[in-house]
Coordinates of C-alpha atoms in Angstrom, one line a residue:
Chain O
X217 CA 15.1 34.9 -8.6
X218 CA 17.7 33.9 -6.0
X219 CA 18.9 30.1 -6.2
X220 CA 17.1 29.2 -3.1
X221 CA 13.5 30.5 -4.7
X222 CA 13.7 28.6 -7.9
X223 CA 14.5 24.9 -5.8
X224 CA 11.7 25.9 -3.5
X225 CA 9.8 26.6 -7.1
X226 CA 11.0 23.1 -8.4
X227 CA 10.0 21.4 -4.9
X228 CA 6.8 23.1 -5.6
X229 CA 6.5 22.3 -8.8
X230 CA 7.3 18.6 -8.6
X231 CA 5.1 17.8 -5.8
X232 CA 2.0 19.3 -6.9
X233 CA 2.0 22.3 -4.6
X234 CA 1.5 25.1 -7.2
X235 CA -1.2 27.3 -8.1
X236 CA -2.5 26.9 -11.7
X237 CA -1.7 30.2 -12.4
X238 CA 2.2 29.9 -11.1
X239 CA 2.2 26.2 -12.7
X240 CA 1.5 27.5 -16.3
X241 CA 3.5 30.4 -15.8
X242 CA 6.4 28.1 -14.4
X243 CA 5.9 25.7 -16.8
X244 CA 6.4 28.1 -19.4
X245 CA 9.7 29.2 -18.4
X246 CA 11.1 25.9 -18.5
X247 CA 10.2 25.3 -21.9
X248 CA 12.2 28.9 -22.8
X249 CA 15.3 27.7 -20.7
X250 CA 16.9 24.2 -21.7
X251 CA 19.1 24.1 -18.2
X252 CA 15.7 24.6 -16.0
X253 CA 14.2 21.7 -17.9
X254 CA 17.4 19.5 -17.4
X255 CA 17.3 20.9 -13.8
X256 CA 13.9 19.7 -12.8
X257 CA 14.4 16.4 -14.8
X258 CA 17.3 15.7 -12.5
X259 CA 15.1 16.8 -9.3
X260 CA 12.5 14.8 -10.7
X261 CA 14.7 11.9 -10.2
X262 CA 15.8 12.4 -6.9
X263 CA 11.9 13.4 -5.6
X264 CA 11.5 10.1 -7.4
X265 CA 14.3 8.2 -5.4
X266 CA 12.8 9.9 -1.7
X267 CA 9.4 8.3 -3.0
X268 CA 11.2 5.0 -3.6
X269 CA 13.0 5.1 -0.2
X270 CA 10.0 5.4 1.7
X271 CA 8.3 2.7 -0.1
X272 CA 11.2 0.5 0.4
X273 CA 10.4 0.7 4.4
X274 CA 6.7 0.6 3.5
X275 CA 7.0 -2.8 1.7
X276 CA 9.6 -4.1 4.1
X277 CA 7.1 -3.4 7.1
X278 CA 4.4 -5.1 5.0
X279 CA 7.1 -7.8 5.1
X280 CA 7.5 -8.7 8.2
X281 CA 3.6 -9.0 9.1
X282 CA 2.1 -12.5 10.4
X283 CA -0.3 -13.2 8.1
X284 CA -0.9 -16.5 9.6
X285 CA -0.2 -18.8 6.6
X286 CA 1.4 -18.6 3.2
X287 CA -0.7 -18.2 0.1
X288 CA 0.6 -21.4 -1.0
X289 CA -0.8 -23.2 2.0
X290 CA -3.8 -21.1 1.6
X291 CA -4.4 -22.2 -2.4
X292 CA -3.6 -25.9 -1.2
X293 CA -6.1 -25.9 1.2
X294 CA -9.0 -23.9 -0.6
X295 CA -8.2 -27.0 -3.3
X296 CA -8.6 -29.3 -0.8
X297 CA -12.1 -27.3 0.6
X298 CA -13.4 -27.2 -3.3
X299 CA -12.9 -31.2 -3.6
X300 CA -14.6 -32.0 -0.6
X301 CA -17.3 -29.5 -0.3
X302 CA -20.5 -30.4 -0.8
X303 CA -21.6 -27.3 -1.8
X304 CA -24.5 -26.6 -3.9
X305 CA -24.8 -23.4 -5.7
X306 CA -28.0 -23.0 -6.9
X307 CA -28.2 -20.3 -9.3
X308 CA -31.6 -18.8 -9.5
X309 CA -33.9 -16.5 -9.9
X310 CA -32.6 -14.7 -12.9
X311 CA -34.8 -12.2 -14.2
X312 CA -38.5 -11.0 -13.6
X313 CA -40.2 -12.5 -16.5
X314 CA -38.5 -15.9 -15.4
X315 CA -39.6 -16.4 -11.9
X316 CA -43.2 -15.8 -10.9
X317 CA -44.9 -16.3 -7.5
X318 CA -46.0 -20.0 -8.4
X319 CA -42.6 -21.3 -9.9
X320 CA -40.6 -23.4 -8.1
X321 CA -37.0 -23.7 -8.1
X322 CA -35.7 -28.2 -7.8
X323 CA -32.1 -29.3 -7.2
X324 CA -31.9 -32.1 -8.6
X325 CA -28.4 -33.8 -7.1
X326 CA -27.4 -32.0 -4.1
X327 CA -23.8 -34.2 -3.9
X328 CA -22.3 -31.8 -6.3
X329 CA -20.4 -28.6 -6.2
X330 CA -20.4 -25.8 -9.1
X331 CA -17.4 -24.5 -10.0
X332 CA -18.0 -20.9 -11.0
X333 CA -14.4 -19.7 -11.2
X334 CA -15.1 -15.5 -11.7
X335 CA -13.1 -12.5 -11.2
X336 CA -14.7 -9.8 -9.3
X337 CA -15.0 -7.4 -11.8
X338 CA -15.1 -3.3 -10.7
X339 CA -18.0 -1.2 -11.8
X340 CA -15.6 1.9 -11.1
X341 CA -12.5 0.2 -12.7
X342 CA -13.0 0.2 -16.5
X343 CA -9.6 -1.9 -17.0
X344 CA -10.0 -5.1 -18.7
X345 CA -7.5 -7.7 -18.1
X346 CA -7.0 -9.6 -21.4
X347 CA -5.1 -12.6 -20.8
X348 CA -5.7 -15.9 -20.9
X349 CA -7.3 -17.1 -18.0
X350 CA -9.8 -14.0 -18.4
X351 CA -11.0 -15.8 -21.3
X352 CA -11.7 -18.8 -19.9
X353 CA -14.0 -17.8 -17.9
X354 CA -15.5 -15.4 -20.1
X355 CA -15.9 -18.3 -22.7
X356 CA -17.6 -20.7 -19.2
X357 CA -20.0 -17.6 -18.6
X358 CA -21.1 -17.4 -22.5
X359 CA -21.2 -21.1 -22.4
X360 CA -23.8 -20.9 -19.6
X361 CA -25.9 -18.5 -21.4
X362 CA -26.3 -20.7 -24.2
X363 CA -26.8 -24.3 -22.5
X364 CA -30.5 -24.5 -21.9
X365 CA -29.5 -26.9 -19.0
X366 CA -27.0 -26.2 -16.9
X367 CA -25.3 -28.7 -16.1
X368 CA -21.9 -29.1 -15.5
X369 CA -19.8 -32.4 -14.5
X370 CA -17.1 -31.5 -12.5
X371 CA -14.8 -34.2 -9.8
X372 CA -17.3 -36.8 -11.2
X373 CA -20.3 -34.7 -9.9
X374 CA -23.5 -33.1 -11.6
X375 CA -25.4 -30.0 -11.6
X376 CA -28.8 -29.7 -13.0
X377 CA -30.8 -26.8 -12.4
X378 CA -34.4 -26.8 -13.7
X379 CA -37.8 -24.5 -13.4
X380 CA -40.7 -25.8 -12.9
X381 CA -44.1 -24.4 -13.8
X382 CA -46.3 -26.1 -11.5
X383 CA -49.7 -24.1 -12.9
X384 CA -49.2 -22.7 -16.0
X385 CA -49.8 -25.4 -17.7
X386 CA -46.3 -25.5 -19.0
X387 CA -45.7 -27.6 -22.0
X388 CA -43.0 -29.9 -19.6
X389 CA -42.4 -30.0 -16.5
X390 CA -38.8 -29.0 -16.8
X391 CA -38.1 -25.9 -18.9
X392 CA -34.7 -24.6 -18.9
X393 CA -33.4 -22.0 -16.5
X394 CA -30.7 -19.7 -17.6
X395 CA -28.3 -18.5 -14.6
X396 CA -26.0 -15.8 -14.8
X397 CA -23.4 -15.5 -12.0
X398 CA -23.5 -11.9 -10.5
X399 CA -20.1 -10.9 -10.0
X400 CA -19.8 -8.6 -6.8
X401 CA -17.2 -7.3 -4.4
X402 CA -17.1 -8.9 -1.0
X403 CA -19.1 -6.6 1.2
X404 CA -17.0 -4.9 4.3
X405 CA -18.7 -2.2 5.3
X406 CA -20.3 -1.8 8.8
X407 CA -17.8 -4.4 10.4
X408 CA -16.2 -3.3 13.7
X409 CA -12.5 -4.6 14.3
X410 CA -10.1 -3.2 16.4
X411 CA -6.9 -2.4 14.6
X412 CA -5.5 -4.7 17.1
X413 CA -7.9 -7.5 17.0
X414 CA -5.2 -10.2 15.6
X415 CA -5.5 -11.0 11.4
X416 CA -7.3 -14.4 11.6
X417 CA -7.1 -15.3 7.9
X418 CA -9.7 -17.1 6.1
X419 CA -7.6 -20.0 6.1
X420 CA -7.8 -21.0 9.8
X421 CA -11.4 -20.4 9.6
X422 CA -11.8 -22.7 6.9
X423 CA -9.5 -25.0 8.8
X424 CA -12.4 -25.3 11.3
X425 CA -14.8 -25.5 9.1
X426 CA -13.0 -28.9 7.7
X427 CA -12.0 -30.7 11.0
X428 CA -15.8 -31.6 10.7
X429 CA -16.0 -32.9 6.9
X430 CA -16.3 -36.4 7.8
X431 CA -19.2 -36.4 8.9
X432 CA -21.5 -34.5 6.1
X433 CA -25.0 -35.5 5.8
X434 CA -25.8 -35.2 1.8
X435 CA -29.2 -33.8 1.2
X436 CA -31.3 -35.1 -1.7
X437 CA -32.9 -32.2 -2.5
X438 CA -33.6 -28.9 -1.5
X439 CA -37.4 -27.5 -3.3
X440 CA -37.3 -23.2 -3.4
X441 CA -40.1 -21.5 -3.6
X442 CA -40.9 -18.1 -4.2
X443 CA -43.6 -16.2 -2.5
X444 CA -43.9 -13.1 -4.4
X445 CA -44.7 -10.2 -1.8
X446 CA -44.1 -6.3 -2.8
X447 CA -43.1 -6.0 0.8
X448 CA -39.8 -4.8 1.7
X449 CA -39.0 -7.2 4.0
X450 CA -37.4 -10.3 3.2
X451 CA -39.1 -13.1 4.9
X452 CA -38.2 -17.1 4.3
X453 CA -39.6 -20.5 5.8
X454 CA -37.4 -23.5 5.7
X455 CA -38.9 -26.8 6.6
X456 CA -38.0 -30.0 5.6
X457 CA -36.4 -30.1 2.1
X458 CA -38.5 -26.8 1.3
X459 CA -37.3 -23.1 1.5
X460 CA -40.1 -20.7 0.7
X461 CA -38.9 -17.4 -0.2
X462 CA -41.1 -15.1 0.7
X463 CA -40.9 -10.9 -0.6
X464 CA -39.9 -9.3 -3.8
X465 CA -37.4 -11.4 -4.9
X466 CA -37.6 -9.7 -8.6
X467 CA -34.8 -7.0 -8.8
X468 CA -32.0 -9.3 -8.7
X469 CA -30.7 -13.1 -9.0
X470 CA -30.4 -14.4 -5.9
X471 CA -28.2 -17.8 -4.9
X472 CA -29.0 -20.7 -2.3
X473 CA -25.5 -21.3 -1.0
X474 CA -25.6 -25.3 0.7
X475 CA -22.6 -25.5 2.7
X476 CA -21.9 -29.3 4.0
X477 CA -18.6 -28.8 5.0
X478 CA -19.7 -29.5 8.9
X479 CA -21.6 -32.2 10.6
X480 CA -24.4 -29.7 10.3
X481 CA -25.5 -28.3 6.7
X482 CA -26.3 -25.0 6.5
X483 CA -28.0 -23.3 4.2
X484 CA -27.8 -19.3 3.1
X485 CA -29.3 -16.8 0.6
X486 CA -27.1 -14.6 -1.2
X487 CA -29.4 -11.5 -3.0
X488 CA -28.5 -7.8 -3.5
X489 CA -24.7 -8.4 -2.2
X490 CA -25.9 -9.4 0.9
X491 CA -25.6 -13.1 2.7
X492 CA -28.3 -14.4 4.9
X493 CA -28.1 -17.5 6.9
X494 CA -31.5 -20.0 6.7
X495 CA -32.3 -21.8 9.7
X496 CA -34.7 -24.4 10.0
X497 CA -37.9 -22.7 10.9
X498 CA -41.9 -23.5 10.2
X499 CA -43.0 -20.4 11.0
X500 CA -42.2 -17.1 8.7
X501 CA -39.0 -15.7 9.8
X502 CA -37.3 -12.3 8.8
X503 CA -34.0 -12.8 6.5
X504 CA -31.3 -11.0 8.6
X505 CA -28.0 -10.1 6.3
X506 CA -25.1 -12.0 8.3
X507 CA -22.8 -9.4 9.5
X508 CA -20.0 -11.6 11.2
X509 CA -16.6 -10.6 9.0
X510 CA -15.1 -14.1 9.2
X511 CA -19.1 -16.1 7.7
X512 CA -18.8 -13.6 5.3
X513 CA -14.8 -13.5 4.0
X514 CA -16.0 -17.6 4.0
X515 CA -18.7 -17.0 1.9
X516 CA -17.6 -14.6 -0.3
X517 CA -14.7 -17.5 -0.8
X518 CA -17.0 -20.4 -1.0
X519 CA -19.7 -18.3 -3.4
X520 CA -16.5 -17.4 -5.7
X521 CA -15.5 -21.4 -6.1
Chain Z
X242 CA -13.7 -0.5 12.4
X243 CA -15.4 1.4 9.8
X244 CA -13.7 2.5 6.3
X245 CA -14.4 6.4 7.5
X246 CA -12.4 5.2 10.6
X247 CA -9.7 4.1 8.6
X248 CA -9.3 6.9 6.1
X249 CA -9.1 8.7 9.6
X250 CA -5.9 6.6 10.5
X251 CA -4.2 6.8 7.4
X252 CA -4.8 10.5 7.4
X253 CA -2.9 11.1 10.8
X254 CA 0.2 8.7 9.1
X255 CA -1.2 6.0 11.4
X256 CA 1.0 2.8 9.7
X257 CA -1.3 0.6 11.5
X258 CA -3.9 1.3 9.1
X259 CA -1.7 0.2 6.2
X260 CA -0.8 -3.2 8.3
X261 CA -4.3 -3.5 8.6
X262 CA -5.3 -2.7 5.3
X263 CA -2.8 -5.2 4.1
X264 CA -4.0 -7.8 6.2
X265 CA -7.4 -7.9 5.5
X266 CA -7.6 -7.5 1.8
X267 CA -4.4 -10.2 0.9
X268 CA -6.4 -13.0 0.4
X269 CA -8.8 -11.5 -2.5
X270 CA -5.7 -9.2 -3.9
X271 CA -2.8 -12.0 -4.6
X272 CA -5.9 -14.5 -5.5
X273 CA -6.9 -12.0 -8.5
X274 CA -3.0 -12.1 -9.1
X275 CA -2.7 -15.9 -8.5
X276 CA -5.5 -16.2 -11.3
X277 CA -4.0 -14.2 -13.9
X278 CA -1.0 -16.2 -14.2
X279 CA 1.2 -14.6 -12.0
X280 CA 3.7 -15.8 -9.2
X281 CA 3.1 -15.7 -5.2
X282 CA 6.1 -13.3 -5.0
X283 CA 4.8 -11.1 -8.3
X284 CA 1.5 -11.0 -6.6
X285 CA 3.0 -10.2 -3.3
X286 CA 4.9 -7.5 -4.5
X287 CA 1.9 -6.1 -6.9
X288 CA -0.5 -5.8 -3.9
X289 CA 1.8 -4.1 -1.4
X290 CA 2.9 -1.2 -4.1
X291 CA -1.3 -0.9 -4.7
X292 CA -1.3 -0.5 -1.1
X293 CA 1.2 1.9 -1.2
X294 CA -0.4 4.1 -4.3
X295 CA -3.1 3.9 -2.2
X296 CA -1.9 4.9 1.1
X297 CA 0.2 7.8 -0.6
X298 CA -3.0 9.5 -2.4
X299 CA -5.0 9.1 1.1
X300 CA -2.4 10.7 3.1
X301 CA -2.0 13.5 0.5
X302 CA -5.3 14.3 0.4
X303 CA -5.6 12.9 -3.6
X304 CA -8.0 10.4 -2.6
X305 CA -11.5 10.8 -4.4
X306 CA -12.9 7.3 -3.0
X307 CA -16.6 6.6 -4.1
X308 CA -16.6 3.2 -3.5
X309 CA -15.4 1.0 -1.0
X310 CA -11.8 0.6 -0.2
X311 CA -11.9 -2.7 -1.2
X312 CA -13.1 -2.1 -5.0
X313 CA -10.8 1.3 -5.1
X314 CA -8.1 -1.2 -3.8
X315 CA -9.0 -3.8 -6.3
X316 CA -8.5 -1.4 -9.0
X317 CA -5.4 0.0 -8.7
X318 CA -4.0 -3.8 -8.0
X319 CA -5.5 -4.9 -11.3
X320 CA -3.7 -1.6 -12.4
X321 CA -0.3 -2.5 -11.3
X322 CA -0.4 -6.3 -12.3
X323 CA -1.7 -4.9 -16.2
X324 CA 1.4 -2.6 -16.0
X325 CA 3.4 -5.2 -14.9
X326 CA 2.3 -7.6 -17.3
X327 CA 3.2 -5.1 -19.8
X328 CA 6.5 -4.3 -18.6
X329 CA 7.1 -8.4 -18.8
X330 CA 6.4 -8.6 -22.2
X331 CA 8.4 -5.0 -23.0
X332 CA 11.4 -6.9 -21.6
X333 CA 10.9 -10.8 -23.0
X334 CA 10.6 -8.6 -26.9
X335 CA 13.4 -6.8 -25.9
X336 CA 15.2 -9.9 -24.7
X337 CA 14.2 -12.0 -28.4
X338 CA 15.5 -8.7 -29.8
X339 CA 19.0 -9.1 -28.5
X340 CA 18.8 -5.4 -27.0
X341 CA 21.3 -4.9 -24.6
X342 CA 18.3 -3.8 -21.9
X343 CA 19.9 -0.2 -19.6
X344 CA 19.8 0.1 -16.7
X345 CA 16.9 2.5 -15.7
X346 CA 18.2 5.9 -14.3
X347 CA 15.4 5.8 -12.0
X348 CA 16.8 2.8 -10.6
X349 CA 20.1 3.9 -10.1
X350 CA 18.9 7.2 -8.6
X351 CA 16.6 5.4 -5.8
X352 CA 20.3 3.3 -4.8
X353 CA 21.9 6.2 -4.6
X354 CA 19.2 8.3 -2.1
X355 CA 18.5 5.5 -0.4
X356 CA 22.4 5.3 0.7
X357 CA 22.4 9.2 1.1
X358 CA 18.8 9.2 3.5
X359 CA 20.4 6.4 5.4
X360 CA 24.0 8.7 5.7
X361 CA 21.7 11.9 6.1
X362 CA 19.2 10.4 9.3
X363 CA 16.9 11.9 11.1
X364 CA 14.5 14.6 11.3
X365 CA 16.1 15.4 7.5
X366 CA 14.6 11.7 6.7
X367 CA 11.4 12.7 7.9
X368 CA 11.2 15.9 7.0
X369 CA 11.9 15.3 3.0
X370 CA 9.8 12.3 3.4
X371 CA 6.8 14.1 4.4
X372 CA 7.2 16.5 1.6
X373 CA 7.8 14.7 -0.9
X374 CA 6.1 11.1 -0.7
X375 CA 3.5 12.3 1.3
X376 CA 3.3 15.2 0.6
X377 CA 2.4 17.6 3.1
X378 CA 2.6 21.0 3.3
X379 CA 5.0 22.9 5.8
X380 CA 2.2 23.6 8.4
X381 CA 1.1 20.1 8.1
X382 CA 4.9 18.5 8.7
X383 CA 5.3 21.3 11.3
X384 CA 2.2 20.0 13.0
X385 CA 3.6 16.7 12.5
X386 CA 7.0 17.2 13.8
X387 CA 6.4 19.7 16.5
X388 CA 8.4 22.4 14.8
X389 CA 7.2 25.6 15.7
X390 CA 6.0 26.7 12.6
X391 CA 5.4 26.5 8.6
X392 CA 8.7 28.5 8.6
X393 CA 11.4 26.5 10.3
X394 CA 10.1 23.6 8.2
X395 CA 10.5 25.5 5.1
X396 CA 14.3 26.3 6.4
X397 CA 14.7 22.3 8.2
X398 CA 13.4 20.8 4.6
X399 CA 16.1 23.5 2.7
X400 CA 19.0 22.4 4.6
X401 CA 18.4 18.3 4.3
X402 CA 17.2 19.0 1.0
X403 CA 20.7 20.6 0.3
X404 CA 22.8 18.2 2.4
X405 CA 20.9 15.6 0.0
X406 CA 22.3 17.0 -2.8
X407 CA 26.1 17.1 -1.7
X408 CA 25.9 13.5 -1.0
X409 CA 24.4 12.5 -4.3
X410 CA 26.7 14.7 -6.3
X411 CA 29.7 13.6 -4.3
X412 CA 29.4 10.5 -6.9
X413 CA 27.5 11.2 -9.4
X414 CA 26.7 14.5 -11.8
X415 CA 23.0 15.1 -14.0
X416 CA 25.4 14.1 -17.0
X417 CA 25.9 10.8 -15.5
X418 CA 22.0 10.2 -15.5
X419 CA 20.7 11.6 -18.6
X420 CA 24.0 10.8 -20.9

């Protein structure tokens, strides 16, 4: 083999480029000769260092990009959206056997905001992270399993989320409701942005969204109702203080997300990783998924608080 | 612009598609970072070498994605931030230890062919680039490059490759990294 053919081999051999046949049989000859295996360690390195250098101009490219404001900012004011949102989370419709058509869903104190602190966890990632703050919120999820109420006091504010059985002939009225939070990955599919539509961060979204604070309308209390269809369309009315839901609402949990950050509350449905804004409407109206990339990187944000 | 569309500019070596990329998923990948007790800079840095595992196995062809770019994304930045955790606590038992902690030859390497890529310039910067972090093949980087063929690439990438070498050994030998 002339000196050029074994480098070319080496090249080949470090960057994957080999046949399975010539990889075992290459691989085979460097364990026979100690000054190949030295050789391609020391190649190693320098493919390494190439791979380094180019990463270097990567990461200072990523560098230099506007991102329009610094996480810090960005934690500071999401604190500052938490404390003053009036956000009401209400976290229903747990399981089949717990909702039926007739049950009805009451929010008892709508001048509260729950603070479900999760990590989006990855089906396809089976990595666990085991530190602390893990934990915590593990040890909040269990605790939510096991309080028959759930009720949780947080800025001097109150959560109660109760079922009622209106004709069942339920021994109370209230009977406990057990929530799970569905952890999910923001959904990004189907958006279209131009590569060179300008980053507008969350941030300056939210920024808009708080100009208005001042002027929130609390709401005493918001009555959901589930009309139990086997249709495949979704379907809602929302009149009043009363939301009727109307479809098959049983595969999955689904989540009333009040947001009274503007002058205006509005009010959406999160089920089967999809966000659906309510508007006030007598007549039955078809749930239509929001789509807009900004509503949802705010909602995904504001569901994850 | 749909993920398929972005695969599409990463696959051409578009590096809009990684400032893109970047942008759009920073919030949710330095909050998981944030939450798990690490620094602004630690999380800035742990998201932007994700990006870059990422970017390298979709521009090589390596990438097997089933999900959406997002999860896959999320996964190799919990990755990095686990290993990096680790590598913390390697060092802080090291440091209780009293270990005098060695420099990593890896380390010292990428100083030393990042001084000789900068001395060597272009098309040898590109041409060793495109083989070996992204690694293309010769009809690929000839495409690429406008070279005439798989050929004169294979020569091109032979020559830098070997002017590489002169400038690295001008100062230091193997023995010097593995002794």
């Amino acid at each position: 083999m002339k000196p050029g053919d074994q480098e070319e081999a080496i090249a080949q051999y470090l960057t994957q480029q080999m046949t399975e046949v010539d990889r075992s049989a290459f691989e085979q000859k460097i364990s026979e000769t100690p000054q190949l295996a030295q050789k391609i360690k020391f190649e190693k390195l320098i493919a390494e260092g190439i791979k380094n250098y180019k990463k270097g101009i990567l990461k200072s490219r990523l560098n230099q990009l506007e991102l329009g404001s610094s996480i810090g900012e960005t934690t500071s004011i999401t604190t500052k959206i938490a404390l003053s949102t009036m956000t009401v989370l209400v976290l229903g419709g747990l399981s089949y056997f717990l909702l039926t058509p007739d049950e009805t869903l009451v929010i008892e104190n709508q001048e509260t905001i729950i603070g479900i602190d999760v990590m989006t966890e990855d089906k396809n990632a089976n990595i666990s992270l085991e530190i602390d703050t893990t934990n915590e919120m593990m040890s909040d999820k269990k605790e939510d399993e096991r309080t028959s109420s759930i009720t949780k006091d947080i800025e001097n504010t109150r959560v109660k989320v109760s079922k009622k059985q209106s004709k069942k002939g339920s021994k109370s009225d209230k009977e406990i409701l057990q929530s799970e939070v569905k952890v999910v990955l923001p959904y990004m599919d189907g958006t279209e942005m131009s590569f060179d539509e300008p980053f507008d961060s969350l941030q300056d979204f939210s920024d808009d969204l708080m100009k208005n604070r001042a002027q929130v309308n609390s709401v005493s209390e918001l009555e959901v109702e589930i009309e139990m269809k086997k249709s495949k369309k979704l379907k809602y009315i929302y009149v009043g203080e009363k939301l009727i839901l109307i479809g098959d609402f049983s595969a999955s949990p689904y989540q009333i997300i009040e947001d009274n950050t503007i002058a205006e509350k509005n009010l959406y449905l999160y089920f089967e990783q999809e966000y659906y804004a309510l508007t006030v409407t007598s007549e039955k109206k078809a749930l239509i998924p929001v789509r807009d990339i900004r509503l949802l990187d705010y909602l995904v944000d504001l569901r994850n608080k | 612009m749909t993920e398929q569309q972005i695969l599409d500019h990463i696959s051409r070596g578009d590096e809009t598609a990684l400032d893109y990329l970047y942008k759009k998923y920073y919030p949710m990948m330095i909050k998981m970072v944030l939450k798990n007790n690490g620094t602004v800079e630690e999380a800035n840095d742990v998201y932007q070498d994700a990006l870059i595992v990422f970017w390298q196995k979709a521009i090589s062809g390596d990438l097997k994605i089933t999900s959406k770019i997002s999860t896959y994304l999320y996964s190799i930045c919990k990755n990095c931030w686990l290993k990096e955790l680790n590598r913390k606590k390697r060092l802080s038992y090291t440091e209780q230890e009293g270990s005098i902690v060695q420099s990593d030859p890896e380390d010292i390497m990428s100083k030393v062919v990042k001084e000789a890529m900068e001395v060597l310039g272009d098309p040898c910067k590109s041409v060793l680039t495109y083989y070996y972090f992204n690694e293309m093949s010769m009809s690929e980087i000839a495409d690429r490059m406008n070279y005439s063929n798989a050929d004169t690439v294979k020569a091109k990438k032979y020559k830098c490759k070997k002017r590489l070498d002169v400038l690295i050994k001008k100062n230091y030998t193997q023995e010097d990294f593995f002794n």
